[in-house]
XYZ file of C-alpha atoms in Angstrom:
412
model
C 65.764 52.366 25.827
C 62.281 53.379 27.014
C 61.526 56.800 28.436
C 59.649 56.623 31.711
C 57.533 59.214 33.483
C 57.373 59.361 37.278
C 54.363 61.667 37.228
C 51.211 60.161 38.714
C 49.404 63.379 39.595
C 46.040 62.805 41.215
C 46.483 59.040 41.295
C 44.855 57.326 44.271
C 47.363 55.080 45.975
C 47.042 52.342 48.567
C 48.506 54.010 51.674
C 49.510 50.609 53.028
C 51.667 49.992 49.956
C 53.669 53.242 49.936
C 55.804 55.466 52.104
C 54.655 59.009 51.364
C 57.057 61.952 51.659
C 56.396 65.656 51.243
C 59.048 68.080 49.981
C 59.351 71.838 49.575
C 61.186 72.355 46.285
C 62.915 75.489 44.998
C 63.854 75.352 41.308
C 64.016 77.366 38.101
C 62.718 74.368 36.141
C 59.064 73.487 35.713
C 58.075 71.865 38.980
C 57.042 68.681 37.198
C 60.576 68.190 35.843
C 62.176 68.856 39.232
C 59.769 66.507 40.965
C 60.452 63.766 38.439
C 64.188 64.220 38.937
C 63.763 63.646 42.674
C 61.560 60.574 42.172
C 63.976 59.128 39.646
C 67.087 59.763 41.735
C 65.564 58.216 44.835
C 64.075 55.140 43.193
C 64.746 53.586 39.778
C 66.341 56.355 37.738
C 69.625 58.098 37.130
C 70.846 61.014 34.999
C 70.314 59.217 31.691
C 68.303 56.400 30.145
C 69.719 52.975 30.978
C 69.365 49.631 29.231
C 68.961 47.721 32.502
C 65.692 49.410 33.525
C 62.839 47.219 32.349
C 59.108 47.909 32.398
C 58.370 45.445 35.202
C 61.042 46.970 37.446
C 59.778 50.485 36.804
C 56.143 49.572 37.355
C 56.881 47.862 40.657
C 59.608 49.994 42.227
C 59.507 53.531 40.793
C 58.628 56.429 43.040
C 55.496 58.352 42.036
C 54.895 62.103 42.020
C 51.301 62.097 43.254
C 50.806 65.803 43.938
C 52.295 69.214 43.185
C 50.836 72.158 45.079
C 52.867 75.311 44.552
C 56.346 74.467 45.822
C 55.128 71.387 47.744
C 55.714 68.023 46.080
C 54.342 64.695 47.337
C 56.144 61.499 46.412
C 55.019 57.926 47.077
C 57.718 55.269 47.335
C 56.698 51.602 47.150
C 57.192 49.825 50.465
C 59.273 47.266 48.597
C 61.909 49.974 48.037
C 62.722 49.767 51.749
C 64.878 47.184 53.417
C 62.708 46.686 56.468
C 64.216 45.466 59.692
C 67.864 45.286 58.677
C 68.028 48.432 56.629
C 66.216 50.314 59.340
C 66.221 54.078 59.613
C 69.606 54.472 57.879
C 68.141 52.946 54.720
C 64.847 54.831 55.099
C 66.748 58.113 55.125
C 68.791 57.021 52.123
C 65.548 56.757 50.148
C 63.509 59.726 51.370
C 66.427 62.068 52.058
C 69.409 60.779 50.135
C 71.123 62.230 47.073
C 68.195 64.487 46.225
C 69.840 67.429 48.037
C 72.661 67.408 45.511
C 70.546 67.416 42.356
C 71.466 70.168 39.920
C 67.828 70.537 38.904
C 66.848 71.994 42.287
C 68.166 75.022 44.134
C 66.777 73.743 47.404
C 64.715 70.853 48.689
C 63.402 70.281 52.203
C 61.838 67.066 53.419
C 58.853 68.417 55.349
C 57.077 65.248 56.466
C 56.834 61.500 55.988
C 54.007 58.996 56.483
C 54.532 55.271 56.925
C 52.032 52.432 56.459
C 50.878 50.827 59.683
C 52.276 47.456 58.590
C 55.657 49.119 58.044
C 55.648 50.759 61.481
C 54.945 47.441 63.167
C 58.466 46.354 62.307
C 59.529 48.776 65.063
C 58.822 48.554 68.787
C 58.643 52.208 69.729
C 59.118 53.463 73.297
C 59.198 51.015 76.205
C 57.942 53.636 78.645
C 56.834 56.779 76.828
C 55.308 59.702 78.660
C 52.864 57.629 80.720
C 55.582 55.252 81.879
C 57.809 58.120 82.949
C 54.931 59.738 84.833
C 54.258 56.479 86.658
C 57.910 56.161 87.650
C 57.863 59.704 89.017
C 54.414 59.535 90.659
C 53.495 62.628 88.639
C 50.160 61.875 86.945
C 49.005 65.347 85.841
C 51.424 68.217 86.267
C 54.217 68.841 83.766
C 57.571 67.226 84.479
C 60.031 69.933 85.473
C 63.723 69.352 84.893
C 67.206 70.756 84.672
C 70.427 70.354 82.718
C 73.549 70.327 84.854
C 75.501 73.528 84.223
C 78.193 74.370 83.362
C 78.124 71.977 80.421
C 81.575 70.657 81.219
C 83.934 70.996 84.141
C 82.028 69.732 87.180
C 83.323 66.679 89.064
C 81.091 63.682 89.820
C 80.695 64.966 93.373
C 79.694 68.443 92.149
C 77.265 66.935 89.625
C 75.640 64.780 92.273
C 75.286 67.732 94.637
C 73.646 69.737 91.847
C 71.124 66.945 91.275
C 70.431 66.579 94.990
C 69.752 70.308 95.348
C 67.530 70.251 92.264
C 65.582 67.267 93.552
C 65.107 68.755 97.008
C 63.912 71.894 95.249
C 61.141 69.808 93.671
C 62.379 68.986 90.169
C 61.369 65.659 88.663
C 64.099 65.348 86.036
C 67.759 66.063 85.471
C 70.080 65.312 82.594
C 73.688 65.492 81.550
C 74.476 68.025 78.893
C 74.911 66.775 75.343
C 78.671 67.417 75.441
C 79.327 65.287 78.529
C 79.955 61.548 78.358
C 83.160 60.232 79.965
C 85.678 63.052 80.232
C 88.561 62.760 82.676
C 87.187 65.466 84.985
C 83.873 63.581 85.302
C 84.198 59.838 84.550
C 80.879 58.267 83.681
C 81.042 55.414 86.188
C 81.912 57.657 89.095
C 79.346 60.267 88.004
C 76.555 57.720 87.598
C 77.150 56.178 91.009
C 77.362 59.569 92.700
C 74.132 60.748 91.042
C 72.397 57.494 91.981
C 73.285 58.087 95.632
C 72.006 61.664 95.376
C 68.699 60.469 93.922
C 68.354 57.946 96.743
C 68.744 60.820 99.207
C 66.046 62.764 97.349
C 63.744 59.730 97.627
C 64.398 59.434 101.343
C 63.373 63.060 101.792
C 60.109 62.649 99.914
C 61.045 63.615 96.345
C 60.757 61.732 93.066
C 63.435 62.356 90.450
C 65.317 60.695 87.617
C 68.481 61.837 85.860
C 69.524 60.940 82.300
C 73.142 59.849 81.967
C 74.567 60.601 78.522
C 75.823 57.398 76.884
C 76.277 58.809 73.356
C 79.184 56.867 71.896
C 80.370 54.585 69.120
C 78.069 51.875 67.770
C 80.244 49.078 69.104
C 80.208 50.575 72.620
C 76.801 52.074 73.235
C 74.724 49.014 74.210
C 77.355 47.742 76.630
C 77.746 51.238 78.048
C 73.969 51.438 78.508
C 74.007 48.177 80.455
C 76.953 49.320 82.563
C 75.394 52.689 83.368
C 72.133 50.993 84.327
C 74.036 48.607 86.612
C 75.698 51.614 88.275
C 72.306 52.960 89.250
C 71.137 55.143 86.364
C 67.371 55.711 86.314
C 67.388 57.109 82.763
C 69.745 57.066 79.785
C 70.395 59.778 77.231
C 71.358 59.432 73.560
C 72.352 62.247 71.180
C 70.507 60.685 68.269
C 71.897 62.625 65.306
C 75.520 62.238 66.346
C 75.238 58.651 67.603
C 72.783 57.519 64.922
C 69.230 56.194 64.865
C 70.561 52.648 64.808
C 72.395 53.269 68.080
C 69.232 54.604 69.699
C 67.213 51.636 68.466
C 69.815 49.139 69.683
C 69.725 50.602 73.192
C 65.961 51.074 73.386
C 65.137 47.579 72.125
C 67.694 45.719 74.232
C 65.597 43.656 76.686
C 68.201 44.167 79.392
C 67.595 47.923 79.433
C 64.902 48.636 82.007
C 65.014 52.454 82.164
C 63.696 55.205 79.850
C 65.792 56.703 77.065
C 65.928 60.495 76.828
C 66.768 61.643 73.286
C 68.669 64.857 72.609
C 68.612 66.427 69.137
C 71.982 68.189 69.257
C 73.233 69.201 65.771
C 69.702 69.189 64.371
C 69.746 72.850 63.311
C 72.488 72.102 60.785
C 69.794 70.094 58.995
C 66.479 71.619 60.090
C 67.034 75.380 60.326
C 66.883 76.395 56.654
C 63.178 76.544 55.665
C 64.032 75.741 52.033
C 66.722 73.075 52.326
C 67.252 70.129 54.645
C 64.890 68.065 56.782
C 62.128 69.232 59.109
C 62.410 68.274 62.778
C 59.058 66.470 62.730
C 60.611 63.822 60.445
C 63.309 63.149 63.025
C 60.646 63.128 65.743
C 58.741 60.366 63.974
C 61.912 58.334 63.493
C 62.926 58.746 67.144
C 59.546 57.417 68.226
C 59.879 54.435 65.893
C 63.326 53.680 67.293
C 62.190 53.735 70.917
C 62.950 57.149 72.379
C 60.846 57.790 75.491
C 61.458 61.547 75.695
C 62.568 63.929 72.940
C 63.694 67.547 72.748
C 61.384 69.560 70.482
C 62.559 73.107 71.246
C 60.514 75.767 72.991
C 57.982 76.493 70.232
C 59.193 80.025 69.636
C 59.534 80.956 73.311
C 63.162 80.132 74.239
C 66.579 80.978 72.834
C 67.107 78.343 70.161
C 64.576 78.972 67.424
C 61.304 80.617 66.547
C 59.752 77.920 64.349
C 56.447 77.626 66.186
C 54.773 75.650 63.379
C 57.676 73.215 63.194
C 57.658 72.779 66.947
C 53.948 72.037 66.895
C 54.481 69.391 64.206
C 57.151 67.738 66.362
C 54.803 67.916 69.334
C 52.117 66.198 67.280
C 54.611 63.546 66.137
C 55.281 62.735 69.796
C 51.570 62.465 70.591
C 49.942 61.117 67.423
C 47.613 58.262 68.345
C 47.357 56.992 64.767
C 50.609 55.060 65.043
C 51.093 51.779 66.955
C 53.471 53.174 69.594
C 53.356 54.648 73.062
C 53.404 58.424 73.063
C 56.688 60.246 73.669
C 57.306 62.810 76.401
C 58.057 66.105 74.578
C 60.909 68.037 76.187
C 61.056 71.829 75.943
C 64.468 73.293 76.734
C 66.860 75.936 75.495
C 66.901 79.302 77.236
C 64.099 78.310 79.608
C 63.553 80.205 82.884
C 60.553 80.458 85.225
C 59.091 83.537 83.540
C 58.442 81.729 80.243
C 57.006 78.505 81.673
C 53.355 79.628 81.228
C 54.033 80.580 77.601
C 55.450 77.113 76.930
C 52.546 75.390 78.667
C 50.046 77.498 76.744
C 51.253 75.747 73.595
C 51.999 72.277 74.972
C 49.437 71.804 77.702
C 50.432 69.849 80.786
C 51.861 66.777 79.079
C 55.390 68.096 78.694
C 58.808 68.110 80.343
C 60.032 71.688 80.817
C 63.742 71.904 81.386
C 66.066 74.726 82.442
C 69.834 74.844 82.853
C 70.860 78.450 83.413
C 67.295 79.156 84.512
C 67.944 76.920 87.543
C 71.671 77.345 88.203
C 71.523 81.117 87.662
C 68.943 81.773 90.368
C 70.055 84.207 93.125
C 69.589 81.465 95.722
C 71.420 78.799 93.759
C 70.246 75.489 92.338
C 67.694 74.707 95.042
C 66.135 78.146 94.740
C 66.110 77.874 90.955
C 64.446 74.469 91.132
C 61.796 75.815 93.486
C 61.140 78.789 91.203
C 60.679 76.526 88.169
C 58.270 74.294 90.070
C 56.363 77.311 91.347
C 56.034 78.664 87.820
C 54.713 75.302 86.592
C 52.310 75.082 89.523
C 51.006 78.586 88.842
C 50.414 77.827 85.174
C 48.810 74.480 86.025
C 46.428 76.221 88.417
C 45.736 79.103 86.025
C 47.232 81.768 88.297
C 49.243 84.670 86.883
C 52.950 84.490 87.739
C 53.107 87.930 89.326
C 50.190 87.028 91.550
C 51.683 83.669 92.514
C 55.046 85.317 93.172
C 53.552 87.414 95.973
C 53.561 84.347 98.215
C 56.481 82.448 96.633
C 59.808 84.117 97.220
C 61.890 81.992 94.831
C 59.586 82.716 91.904
C 59.538 86.393 92.781
C 63.355 86.521 92.749
C 63.459 84.721 89.391
C 61.012 87.191 87.872
C 63.026 90.100 89.227
C 66.164 88.679 87.630
C 64.890 87.493 84.247
C 61.379 88.869 83.841
C 58.591 86.994 82.077
C 57.213 86.492 78.590
């Protein structure tokens, strides 16, 4: 049995012929040995030499270690290792992020980024609407979208939910969404909730507002497309999918269904179980790229070190770039910043993101001294101030709702 080396350090590769993945590797072994173990495990190898591996198979299908820079390892996997349309993202992840996490030769490995050939990406359709489409639907060409998450997470009736959305819309918000934990519980059935929210949004329209609300359809694979169609027929203007719990295939099925005529808002709930450890797991920007491939129109990317969830500013910026990258054949995605957001931190978020962002607050709207409408007004005032380049404390002098929010929560 031949002994094969997966090392191809410094080799120039045809970027259209390979999927390139970058890993941060922690190991006590020489990095070359650890890198080879990963390449072998994820392509043609196993723990020992095997009689069935022939030279032609290795030459055509083996992964290549093309670079080692400190603890960063770059691997190139032949495009032919991927199953294309039918394997989809599940099979992609099996190759670039499969059994490698269990290898005894590494203490930790983190998939930091992935790059796909243009011909590979064209197997996917990407977003139907993207950020520009959502802006057009909301008649909001320049300013950030400003949204809310209905709070409390669970417990409100359809009537209460609809009233929340109406108050938020009258307060000036452009977007609302269900929380990630709400789908079709007995206290708030999805059909009744969707219809009630649709009526509330119609009232907002009649009074001069423009708003959409994402109904959470996260469910089993055999239910989600039909549920998406049903929710749309009940008046939903936007759908929401928890992509890591429902699966990338579920998101893609909904987004690519020609009968779905509304944007898909993608929530990343559970991501920190995979993304939080800087030395083991998968970086959020990888998931961001996959969401865009699968058709998500809007995606949560955190608050770039400003809000409550995490302080990974660099990682947030990479996810932001993945949403906006113009070097891929897809519409750009609306990045959504949420998680501990309140009016006082809106300028800090916009300083990082610019104006092309959806800024979303739950408690930062519902916790306002004047209720949901007052909280919505304060969030919009904060976004307007930042858009116009006016300091919040100055703007608050003539905007009572913002002033009350700053008195309650401060600024950052």
